[in-house]
Coordinates of N, CA and C in Angstrom, one line a residue:
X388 N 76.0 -100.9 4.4 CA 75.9 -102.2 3.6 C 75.9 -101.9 2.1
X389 N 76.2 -102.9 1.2 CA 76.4 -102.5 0.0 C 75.6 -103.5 -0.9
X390 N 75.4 -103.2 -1.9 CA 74.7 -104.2 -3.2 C 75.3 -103.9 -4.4
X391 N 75.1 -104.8 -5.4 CA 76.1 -104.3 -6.5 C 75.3 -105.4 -7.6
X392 N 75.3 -104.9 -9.0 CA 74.5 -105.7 -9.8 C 75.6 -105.5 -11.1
X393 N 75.7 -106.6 -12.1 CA 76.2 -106.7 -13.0 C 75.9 -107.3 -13.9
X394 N 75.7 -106.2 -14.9 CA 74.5 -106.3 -16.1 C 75.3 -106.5 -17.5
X395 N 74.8 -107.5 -18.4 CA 75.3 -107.4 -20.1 C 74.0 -107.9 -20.4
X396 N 73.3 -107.4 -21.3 CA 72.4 -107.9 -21.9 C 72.5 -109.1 -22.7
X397 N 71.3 -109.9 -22.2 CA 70.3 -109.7 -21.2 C 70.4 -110.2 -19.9
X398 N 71.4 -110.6 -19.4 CA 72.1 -111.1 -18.3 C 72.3 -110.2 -17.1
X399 N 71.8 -110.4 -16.0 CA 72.4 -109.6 -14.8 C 72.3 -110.7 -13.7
X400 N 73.4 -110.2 -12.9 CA 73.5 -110.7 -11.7 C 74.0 -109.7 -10.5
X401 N 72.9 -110.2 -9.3 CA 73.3 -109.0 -8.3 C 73.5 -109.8 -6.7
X402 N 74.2 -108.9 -6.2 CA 74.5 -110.0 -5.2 C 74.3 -108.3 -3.8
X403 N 73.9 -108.8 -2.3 CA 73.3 -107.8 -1.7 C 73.9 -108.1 -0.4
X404 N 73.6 -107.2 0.7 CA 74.5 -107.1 2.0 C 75.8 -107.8 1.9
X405 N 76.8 -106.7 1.3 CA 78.0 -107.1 0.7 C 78.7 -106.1 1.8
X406 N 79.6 -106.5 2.7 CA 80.5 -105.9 3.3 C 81.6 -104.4 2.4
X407 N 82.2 -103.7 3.2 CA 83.1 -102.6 2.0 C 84.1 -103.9 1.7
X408 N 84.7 -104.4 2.4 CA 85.7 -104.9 2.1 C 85.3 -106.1 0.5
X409 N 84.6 -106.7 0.8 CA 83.9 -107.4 0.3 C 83.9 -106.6 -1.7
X410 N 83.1 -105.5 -1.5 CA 83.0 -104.8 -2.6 C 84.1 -104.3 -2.9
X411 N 85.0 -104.0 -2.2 CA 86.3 -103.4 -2.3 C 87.3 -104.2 -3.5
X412 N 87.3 -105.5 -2.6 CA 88.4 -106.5 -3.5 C 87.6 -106.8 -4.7
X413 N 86.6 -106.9 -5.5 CA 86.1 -107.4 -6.4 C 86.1 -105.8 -7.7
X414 N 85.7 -104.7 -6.9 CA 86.4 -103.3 -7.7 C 87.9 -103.3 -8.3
X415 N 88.0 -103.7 -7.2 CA 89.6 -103.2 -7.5 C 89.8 -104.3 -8.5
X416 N 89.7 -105.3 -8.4 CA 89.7 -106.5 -9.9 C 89.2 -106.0 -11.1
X417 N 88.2 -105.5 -10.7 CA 87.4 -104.7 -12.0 C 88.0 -103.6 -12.3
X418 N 88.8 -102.9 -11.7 CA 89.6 -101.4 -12.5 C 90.4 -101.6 -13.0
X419 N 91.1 -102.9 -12.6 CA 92.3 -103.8 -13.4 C 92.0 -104.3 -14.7
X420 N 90.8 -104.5 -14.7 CA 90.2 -104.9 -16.2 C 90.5 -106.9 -15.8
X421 N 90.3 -107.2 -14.8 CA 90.4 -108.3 -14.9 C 88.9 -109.1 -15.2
X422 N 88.5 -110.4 -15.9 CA 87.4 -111.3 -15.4 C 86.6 -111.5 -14.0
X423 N 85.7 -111.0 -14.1 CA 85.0 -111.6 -12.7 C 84.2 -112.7 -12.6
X424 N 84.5 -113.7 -11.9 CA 83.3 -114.8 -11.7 C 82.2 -114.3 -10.5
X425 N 81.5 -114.2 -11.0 CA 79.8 -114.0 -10.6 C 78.5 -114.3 -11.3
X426 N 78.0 -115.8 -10.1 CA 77.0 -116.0 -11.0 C 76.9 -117.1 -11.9
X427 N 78.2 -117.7 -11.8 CA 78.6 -118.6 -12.7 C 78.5 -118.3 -14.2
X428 N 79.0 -116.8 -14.3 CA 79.1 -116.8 -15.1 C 80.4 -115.2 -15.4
X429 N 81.0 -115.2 -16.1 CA 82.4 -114.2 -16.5 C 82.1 -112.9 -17.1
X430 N 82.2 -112.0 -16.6 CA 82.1 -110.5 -16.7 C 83.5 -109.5 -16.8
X431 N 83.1 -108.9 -17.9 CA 84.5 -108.4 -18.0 C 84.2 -106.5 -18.5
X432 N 85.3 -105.5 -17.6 CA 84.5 -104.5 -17.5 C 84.2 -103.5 -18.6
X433 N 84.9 -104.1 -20.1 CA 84.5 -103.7 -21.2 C 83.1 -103.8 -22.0
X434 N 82.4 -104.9 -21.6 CA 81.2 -105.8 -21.7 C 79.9 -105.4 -21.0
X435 N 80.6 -105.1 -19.8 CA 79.6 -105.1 -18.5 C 79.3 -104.0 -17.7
X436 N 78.1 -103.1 -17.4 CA 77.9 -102.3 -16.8 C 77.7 -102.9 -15.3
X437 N 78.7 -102.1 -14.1 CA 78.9 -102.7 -12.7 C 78.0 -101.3 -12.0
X438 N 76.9 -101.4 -10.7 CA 76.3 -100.4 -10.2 C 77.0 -100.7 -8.3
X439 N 77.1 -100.1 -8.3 CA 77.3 -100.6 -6.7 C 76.7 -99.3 -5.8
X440 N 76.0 -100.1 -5.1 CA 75.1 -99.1 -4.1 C 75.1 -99.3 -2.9
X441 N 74.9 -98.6 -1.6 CA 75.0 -98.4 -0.6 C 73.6 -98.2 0.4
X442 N 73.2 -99.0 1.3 CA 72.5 -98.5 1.9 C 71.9 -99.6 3.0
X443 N 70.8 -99.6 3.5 CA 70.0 -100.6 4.7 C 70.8 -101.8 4.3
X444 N 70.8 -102.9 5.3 CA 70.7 -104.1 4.9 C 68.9 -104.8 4.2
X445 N 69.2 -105.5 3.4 CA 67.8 -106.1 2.9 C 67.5 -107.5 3.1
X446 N 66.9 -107.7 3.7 CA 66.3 -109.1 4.9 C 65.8 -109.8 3.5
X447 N 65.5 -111.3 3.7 CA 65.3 -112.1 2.9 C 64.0 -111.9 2.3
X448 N 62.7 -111.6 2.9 CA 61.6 -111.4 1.7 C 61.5 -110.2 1.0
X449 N 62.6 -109.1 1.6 CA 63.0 -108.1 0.2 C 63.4 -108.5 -0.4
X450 N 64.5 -109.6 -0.4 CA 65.0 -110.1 -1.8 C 64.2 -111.3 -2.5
X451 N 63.1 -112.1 -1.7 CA 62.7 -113.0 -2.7 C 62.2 -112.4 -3.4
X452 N 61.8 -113.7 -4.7 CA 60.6 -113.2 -6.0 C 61.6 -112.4 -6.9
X453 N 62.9 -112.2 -6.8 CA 63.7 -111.5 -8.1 C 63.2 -109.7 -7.4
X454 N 63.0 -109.4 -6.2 CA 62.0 -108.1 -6.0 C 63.9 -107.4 -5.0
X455 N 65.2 -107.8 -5.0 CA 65.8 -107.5 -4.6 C 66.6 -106.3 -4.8
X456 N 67.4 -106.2 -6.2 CA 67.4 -105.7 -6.9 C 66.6 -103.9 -6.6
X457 N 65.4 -104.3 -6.8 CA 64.3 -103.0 -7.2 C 64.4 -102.6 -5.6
X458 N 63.6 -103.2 -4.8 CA 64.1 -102.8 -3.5 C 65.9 -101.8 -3.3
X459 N 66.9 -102.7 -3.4 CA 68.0 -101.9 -3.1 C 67.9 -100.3 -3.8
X460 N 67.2 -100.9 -5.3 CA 67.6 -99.0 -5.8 C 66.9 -98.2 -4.9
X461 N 65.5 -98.8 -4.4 CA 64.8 -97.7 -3.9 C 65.0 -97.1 -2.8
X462 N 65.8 -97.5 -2.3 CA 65.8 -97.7 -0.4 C 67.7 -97.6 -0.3
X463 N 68.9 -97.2 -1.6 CA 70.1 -96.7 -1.5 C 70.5 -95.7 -2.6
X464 N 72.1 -95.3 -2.1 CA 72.6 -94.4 -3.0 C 73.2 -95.0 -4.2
X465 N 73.4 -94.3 -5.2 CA 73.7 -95.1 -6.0 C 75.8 -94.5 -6.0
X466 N 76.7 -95.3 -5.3 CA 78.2 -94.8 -5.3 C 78.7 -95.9 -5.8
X467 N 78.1 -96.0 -7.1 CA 79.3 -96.4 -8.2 C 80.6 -95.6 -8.4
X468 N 80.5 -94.4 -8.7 CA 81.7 -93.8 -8.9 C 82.8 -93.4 -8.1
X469 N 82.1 -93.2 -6.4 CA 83.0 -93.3 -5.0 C 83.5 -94.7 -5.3
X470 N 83.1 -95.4 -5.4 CA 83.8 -96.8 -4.9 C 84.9 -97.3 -6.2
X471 N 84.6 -96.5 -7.6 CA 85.5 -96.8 -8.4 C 86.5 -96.3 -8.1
X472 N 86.3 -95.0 -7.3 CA 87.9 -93.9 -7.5 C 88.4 -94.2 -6.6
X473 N 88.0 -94.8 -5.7 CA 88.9 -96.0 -4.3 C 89.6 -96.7 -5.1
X474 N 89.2 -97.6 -5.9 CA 89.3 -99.0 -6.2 C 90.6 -98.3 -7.3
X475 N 90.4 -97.0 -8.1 CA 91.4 -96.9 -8.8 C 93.1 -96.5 -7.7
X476 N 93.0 -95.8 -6.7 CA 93.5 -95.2 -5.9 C 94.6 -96.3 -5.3
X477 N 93.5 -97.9 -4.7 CA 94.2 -98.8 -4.7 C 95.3 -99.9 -5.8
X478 N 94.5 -99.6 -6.7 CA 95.6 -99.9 -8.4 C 97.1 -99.2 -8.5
X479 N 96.4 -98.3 -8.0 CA 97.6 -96.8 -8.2 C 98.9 -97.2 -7.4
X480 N 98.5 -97.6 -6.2 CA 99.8 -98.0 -5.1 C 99.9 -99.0 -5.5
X481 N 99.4 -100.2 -6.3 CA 99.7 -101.5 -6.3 C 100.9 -101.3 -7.4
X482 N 100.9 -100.6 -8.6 CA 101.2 -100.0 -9.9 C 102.8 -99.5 -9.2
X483 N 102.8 -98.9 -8.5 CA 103.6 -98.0 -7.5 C 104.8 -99.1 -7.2
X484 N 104.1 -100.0 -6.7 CA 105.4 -101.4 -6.2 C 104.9 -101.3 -4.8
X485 N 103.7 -100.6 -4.5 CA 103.7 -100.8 -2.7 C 102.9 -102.6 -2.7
X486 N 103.6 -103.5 -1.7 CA 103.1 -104.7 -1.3 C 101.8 -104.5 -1.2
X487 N 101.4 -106.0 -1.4 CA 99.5 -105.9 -1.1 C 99.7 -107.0 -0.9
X488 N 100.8 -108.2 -0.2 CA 100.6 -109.4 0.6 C 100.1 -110.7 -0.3
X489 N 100.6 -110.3 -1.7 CA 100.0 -111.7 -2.7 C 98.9 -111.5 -3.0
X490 N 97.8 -110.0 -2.7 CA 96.4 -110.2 -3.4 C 95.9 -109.5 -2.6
X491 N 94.3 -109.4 -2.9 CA 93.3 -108.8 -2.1 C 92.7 -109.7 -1.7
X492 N 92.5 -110.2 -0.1 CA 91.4 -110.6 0.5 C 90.5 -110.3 0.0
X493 N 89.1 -111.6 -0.3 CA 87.7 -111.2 -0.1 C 87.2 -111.4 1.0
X494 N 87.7 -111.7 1.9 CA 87.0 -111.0 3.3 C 87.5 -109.7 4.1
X495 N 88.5 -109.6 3.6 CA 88.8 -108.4 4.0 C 88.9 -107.6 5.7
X496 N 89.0 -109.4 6.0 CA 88.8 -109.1 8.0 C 90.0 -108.9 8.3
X497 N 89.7 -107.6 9.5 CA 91.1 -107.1 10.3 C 92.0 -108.3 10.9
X498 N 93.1 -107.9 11.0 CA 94.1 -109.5 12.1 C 93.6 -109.0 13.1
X499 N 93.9 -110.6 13.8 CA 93.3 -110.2 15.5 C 94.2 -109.4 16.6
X500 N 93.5 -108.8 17.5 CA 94.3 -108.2 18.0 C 95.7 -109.0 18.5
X501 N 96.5 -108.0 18.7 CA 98.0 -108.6 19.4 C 98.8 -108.8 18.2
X502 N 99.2 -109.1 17.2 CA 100.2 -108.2 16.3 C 99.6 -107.3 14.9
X503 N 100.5 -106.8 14.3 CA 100.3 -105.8 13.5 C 100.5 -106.5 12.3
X504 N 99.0 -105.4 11.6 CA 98.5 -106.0 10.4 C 99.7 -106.6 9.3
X505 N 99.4 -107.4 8.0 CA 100.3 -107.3 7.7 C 100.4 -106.0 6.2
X506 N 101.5 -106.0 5.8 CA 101.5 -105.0 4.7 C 100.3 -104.7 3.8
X507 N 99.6 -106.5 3.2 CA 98.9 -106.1 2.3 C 97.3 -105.9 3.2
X508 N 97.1 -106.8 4.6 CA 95.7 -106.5 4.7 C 95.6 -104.8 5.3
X509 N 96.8 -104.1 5.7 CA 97.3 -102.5 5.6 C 96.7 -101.5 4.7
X510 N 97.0 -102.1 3.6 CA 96.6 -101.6 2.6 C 95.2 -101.6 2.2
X511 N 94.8 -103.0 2.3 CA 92.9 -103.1 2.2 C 92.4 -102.3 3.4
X512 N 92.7 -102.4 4.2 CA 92.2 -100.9 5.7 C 92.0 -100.2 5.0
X513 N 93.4 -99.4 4.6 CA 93.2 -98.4 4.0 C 92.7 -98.0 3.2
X514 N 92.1 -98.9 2.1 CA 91.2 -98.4 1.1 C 89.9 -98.4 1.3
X515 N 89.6 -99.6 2.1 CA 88.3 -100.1 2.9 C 88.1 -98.1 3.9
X516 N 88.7 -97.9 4.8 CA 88.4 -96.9 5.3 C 88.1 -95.5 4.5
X517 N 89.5 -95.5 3.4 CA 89.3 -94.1 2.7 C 87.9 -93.9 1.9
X518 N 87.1 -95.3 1.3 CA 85.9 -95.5 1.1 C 84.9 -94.8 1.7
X519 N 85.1 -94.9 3.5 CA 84.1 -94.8 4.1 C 84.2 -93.4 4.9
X520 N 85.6 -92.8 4.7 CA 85.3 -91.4 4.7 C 85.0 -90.6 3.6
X521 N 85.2 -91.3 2.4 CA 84.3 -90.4 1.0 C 83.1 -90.3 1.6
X522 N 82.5 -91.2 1.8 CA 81.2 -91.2 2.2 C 80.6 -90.2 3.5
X523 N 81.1 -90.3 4.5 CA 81.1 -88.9 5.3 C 81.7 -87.9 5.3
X524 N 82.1 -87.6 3.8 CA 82.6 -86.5 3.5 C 81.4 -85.6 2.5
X525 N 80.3 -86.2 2.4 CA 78.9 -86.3 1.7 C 78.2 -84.9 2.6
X526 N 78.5 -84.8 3.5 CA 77.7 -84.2 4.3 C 78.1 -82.9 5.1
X527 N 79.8 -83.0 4.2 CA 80.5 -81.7 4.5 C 81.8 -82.4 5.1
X528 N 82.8 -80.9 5.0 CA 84.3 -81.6 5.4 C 84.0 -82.0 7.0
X529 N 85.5 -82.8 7.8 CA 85.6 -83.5 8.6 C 86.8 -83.1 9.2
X530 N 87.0 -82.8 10.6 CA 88.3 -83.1 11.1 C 88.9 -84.2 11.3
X531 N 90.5 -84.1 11.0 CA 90.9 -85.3 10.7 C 91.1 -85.8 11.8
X532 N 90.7 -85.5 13.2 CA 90.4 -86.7 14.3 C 89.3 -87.4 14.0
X533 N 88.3 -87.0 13.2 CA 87.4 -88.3 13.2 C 87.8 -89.1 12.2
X534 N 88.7 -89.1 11.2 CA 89.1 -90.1 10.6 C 90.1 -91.1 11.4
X535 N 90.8 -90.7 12.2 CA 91.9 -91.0 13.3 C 90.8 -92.3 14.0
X536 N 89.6 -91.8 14.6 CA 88.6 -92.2 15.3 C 88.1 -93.5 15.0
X537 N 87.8 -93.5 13.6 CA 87.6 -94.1 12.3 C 88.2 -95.2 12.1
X538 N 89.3 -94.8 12.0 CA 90.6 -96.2 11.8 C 90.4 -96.7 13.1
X539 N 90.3 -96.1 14.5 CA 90.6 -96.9 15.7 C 89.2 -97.7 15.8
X540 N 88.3 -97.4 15.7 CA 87.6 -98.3 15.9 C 87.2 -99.7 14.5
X541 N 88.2 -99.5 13.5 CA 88.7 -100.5 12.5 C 89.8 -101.7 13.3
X542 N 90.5 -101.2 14.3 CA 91.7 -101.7 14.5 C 90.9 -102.0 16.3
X543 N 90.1 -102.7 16.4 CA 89.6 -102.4 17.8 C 90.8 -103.4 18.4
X544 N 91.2 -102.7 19.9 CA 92.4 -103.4 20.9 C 93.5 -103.2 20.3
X545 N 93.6 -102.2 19.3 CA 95.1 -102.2 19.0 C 95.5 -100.2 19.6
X546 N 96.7 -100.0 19.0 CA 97.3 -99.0 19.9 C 96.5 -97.6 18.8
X547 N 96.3 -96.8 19.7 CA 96.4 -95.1 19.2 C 97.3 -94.7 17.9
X548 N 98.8 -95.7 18.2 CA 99.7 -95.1 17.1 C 99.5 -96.0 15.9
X549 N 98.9 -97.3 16.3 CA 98.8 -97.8 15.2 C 97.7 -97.5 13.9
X550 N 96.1 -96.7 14.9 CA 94.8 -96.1 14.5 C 95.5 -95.0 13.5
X551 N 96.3 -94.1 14.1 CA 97.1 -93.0 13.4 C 97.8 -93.5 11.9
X552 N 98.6 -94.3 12.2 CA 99.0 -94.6 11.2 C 98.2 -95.2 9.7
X553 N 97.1 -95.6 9.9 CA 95.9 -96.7 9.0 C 95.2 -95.5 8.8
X554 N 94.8 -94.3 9.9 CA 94.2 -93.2 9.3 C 95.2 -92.5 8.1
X555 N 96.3 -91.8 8.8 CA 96.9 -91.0 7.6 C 97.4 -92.1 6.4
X556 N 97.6 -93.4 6.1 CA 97.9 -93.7 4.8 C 95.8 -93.7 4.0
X557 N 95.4 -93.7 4.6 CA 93.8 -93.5 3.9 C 94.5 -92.4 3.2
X558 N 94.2 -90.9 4.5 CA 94.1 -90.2 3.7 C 95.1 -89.3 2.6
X559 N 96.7 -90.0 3.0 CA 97.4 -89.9 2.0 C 97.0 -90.2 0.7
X560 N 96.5 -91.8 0.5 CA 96.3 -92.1 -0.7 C 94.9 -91.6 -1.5
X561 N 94.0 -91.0 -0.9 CA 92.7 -89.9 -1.1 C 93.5 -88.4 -1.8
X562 N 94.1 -88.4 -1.1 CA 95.0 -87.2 -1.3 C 95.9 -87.1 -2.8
X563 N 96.1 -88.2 -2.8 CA 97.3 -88.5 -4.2 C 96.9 -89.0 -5.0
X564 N 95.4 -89.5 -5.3 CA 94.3 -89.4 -6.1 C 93.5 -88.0 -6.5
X565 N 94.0 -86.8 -5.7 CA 92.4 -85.7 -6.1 C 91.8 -86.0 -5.2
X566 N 91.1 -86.8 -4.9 CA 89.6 -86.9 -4.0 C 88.8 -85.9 -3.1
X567 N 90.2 -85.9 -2.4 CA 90.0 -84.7 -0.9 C 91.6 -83.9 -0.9
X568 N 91.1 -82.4 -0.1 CA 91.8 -81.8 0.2 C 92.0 -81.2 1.8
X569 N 93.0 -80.7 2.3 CA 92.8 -80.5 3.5 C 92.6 -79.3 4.0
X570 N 91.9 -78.4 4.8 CA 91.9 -77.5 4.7 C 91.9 -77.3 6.3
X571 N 92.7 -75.7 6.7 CA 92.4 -75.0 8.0 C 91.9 -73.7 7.9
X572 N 90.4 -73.9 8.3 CA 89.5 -72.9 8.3 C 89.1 -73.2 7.0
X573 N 89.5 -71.5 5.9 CA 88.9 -71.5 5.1 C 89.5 -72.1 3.9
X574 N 91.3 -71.9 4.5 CA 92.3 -72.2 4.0 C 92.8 -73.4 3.6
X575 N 93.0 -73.9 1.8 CA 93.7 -74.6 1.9 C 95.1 -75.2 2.5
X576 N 95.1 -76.5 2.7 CA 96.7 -76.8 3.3 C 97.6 -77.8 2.6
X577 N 98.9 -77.6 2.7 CA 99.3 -79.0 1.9 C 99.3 -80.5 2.6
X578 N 99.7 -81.6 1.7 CA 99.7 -82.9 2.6 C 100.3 -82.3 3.9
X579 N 101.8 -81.8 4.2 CA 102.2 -81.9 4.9 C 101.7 -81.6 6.3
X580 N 100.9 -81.2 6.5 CA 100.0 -80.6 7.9 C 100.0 -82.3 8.4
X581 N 99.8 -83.0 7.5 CA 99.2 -84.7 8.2 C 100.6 -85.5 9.0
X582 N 102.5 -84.5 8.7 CA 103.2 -84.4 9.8 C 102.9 -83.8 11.0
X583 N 102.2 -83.1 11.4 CA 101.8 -82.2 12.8 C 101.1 -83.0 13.7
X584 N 101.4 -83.6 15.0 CA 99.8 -84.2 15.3 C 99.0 -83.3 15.3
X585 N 99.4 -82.5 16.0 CA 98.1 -81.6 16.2 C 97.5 -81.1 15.0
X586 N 97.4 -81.2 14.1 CA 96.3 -81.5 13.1 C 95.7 -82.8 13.1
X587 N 95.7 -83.7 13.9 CA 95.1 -85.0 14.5 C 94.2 -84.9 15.6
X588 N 94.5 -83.3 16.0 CA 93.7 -83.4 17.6 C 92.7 -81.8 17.4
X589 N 92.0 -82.0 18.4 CA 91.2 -80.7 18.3 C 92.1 -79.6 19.5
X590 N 93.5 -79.9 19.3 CA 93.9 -79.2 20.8 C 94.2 -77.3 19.9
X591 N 95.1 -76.9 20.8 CA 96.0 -75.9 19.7 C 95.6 -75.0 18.7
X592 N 94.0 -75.3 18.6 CA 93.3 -74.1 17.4 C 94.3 -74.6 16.3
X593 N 94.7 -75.7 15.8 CA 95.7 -75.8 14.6 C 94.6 -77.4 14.0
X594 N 93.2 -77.4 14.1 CA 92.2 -78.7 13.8 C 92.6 -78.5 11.9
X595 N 92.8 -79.4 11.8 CA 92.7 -79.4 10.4 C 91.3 -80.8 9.7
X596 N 90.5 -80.3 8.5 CA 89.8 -80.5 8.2 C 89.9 -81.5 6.6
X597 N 89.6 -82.2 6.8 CA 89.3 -82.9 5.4 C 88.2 -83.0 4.3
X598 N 87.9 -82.3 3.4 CA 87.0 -82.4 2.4 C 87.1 -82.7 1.2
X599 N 86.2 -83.2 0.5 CA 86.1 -83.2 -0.9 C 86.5 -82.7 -1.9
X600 N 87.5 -82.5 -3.0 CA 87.9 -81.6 -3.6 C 86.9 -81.1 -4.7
X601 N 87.6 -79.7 -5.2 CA 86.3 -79.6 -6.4 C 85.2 -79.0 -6.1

């Protein structure tokens, strides 16, 4: 769960159990340098210091009394800067000429099962997810079957190949930012391993691993 506060003196406004997707589309506006309405009132990212944090959900008498806020810092992380270098990542392809469907969803909900997503809510998956393996990449690298894993239970009732496919554009576009690198064993590897499946599976002694670059 996420929270996010947006501060110009003496003004702040914070808003709390905010979905990724949720936080997703309103970053990505903010790396564009666009206006934000929040609060009934316009924030602009020259102006305004943005915090976005991660952590429990916060039930209604943590948030009364203005005590919300203080609660979230104490009890999350503070991944403003994971969530910016998503949000730029997503600019980057938009920049690129890849479709994003007329915009970003603010809800940012999967289509239902039985056809395939469309181009742009594709693209918010994929940023929405590559988000949420930065974040379990916190605790050390990962085989890229659990990112594979990851996407499928994003895409619940849909196919294996479709899971595959929403995993590797994550981690392509992680990849073509810096973020993460891929490694077998100790060894770095290039994108191209993410053509092999079997760097998708734990079969073959050929597991390939995704970590944090840097």
């Amino acid at each position: 769960m996420y929270h996010f506060e947006l501060r110009k003196f003496p003004h702040a406004v914070s808003r709390f159990n905010q979905s990724e997707q949720e936080v997703l589309a309103l970053v990505v506006r903010w790396v564009a340098e666009e206006w934000i309405d929040v609060g009934e009132r316009k924030w602009n990212v020259h102006e305004t210091k943005l915090t976005v944090l991660e952590g429990p959900e916060l039930s209604l008498p943590e948030m009364a009394m203005n005590r919300g806020w203080r609660n979230a810092m104490r009890r999350s992380e503070d991944v403003t800067e994971r969530v910016l270098a998503v949000a730029r990542a997503a600019g980057a392809q938009a920049t690129a000429g890849m479709p994003r469907g007329g915009g970003v969803s603010a809800t940012g909900m999967a289509p239902p099962p039985g056809g395939a997503p469309e181009t742009g809510e594709l693209s918010l998956l994929a940023d929405s997810l590559g988000l949420e393996v930065l974040g379990a990449l916190d605790a050390g690298p990962a085989p890229l079957e659990r990112v594979w894993r990851l996407a499928h239970g994003r895409l619940d009732g849909r196919s294996p190949s479709e899971s595959l496919a929403l995993a590797e554009l994550a981690v392509r576009s992680l990849l073509g930012r810096g973020l993460v690198v891929l490694q077998r064993g100790d060894a770095e590897v290039a994108g191209a391993a993410l053509d092999d499946v079997e760097s998708w599976t734990s079969e073959g002694g050929q597991v390939v691993a995704i970590a944090r670059s840097g």
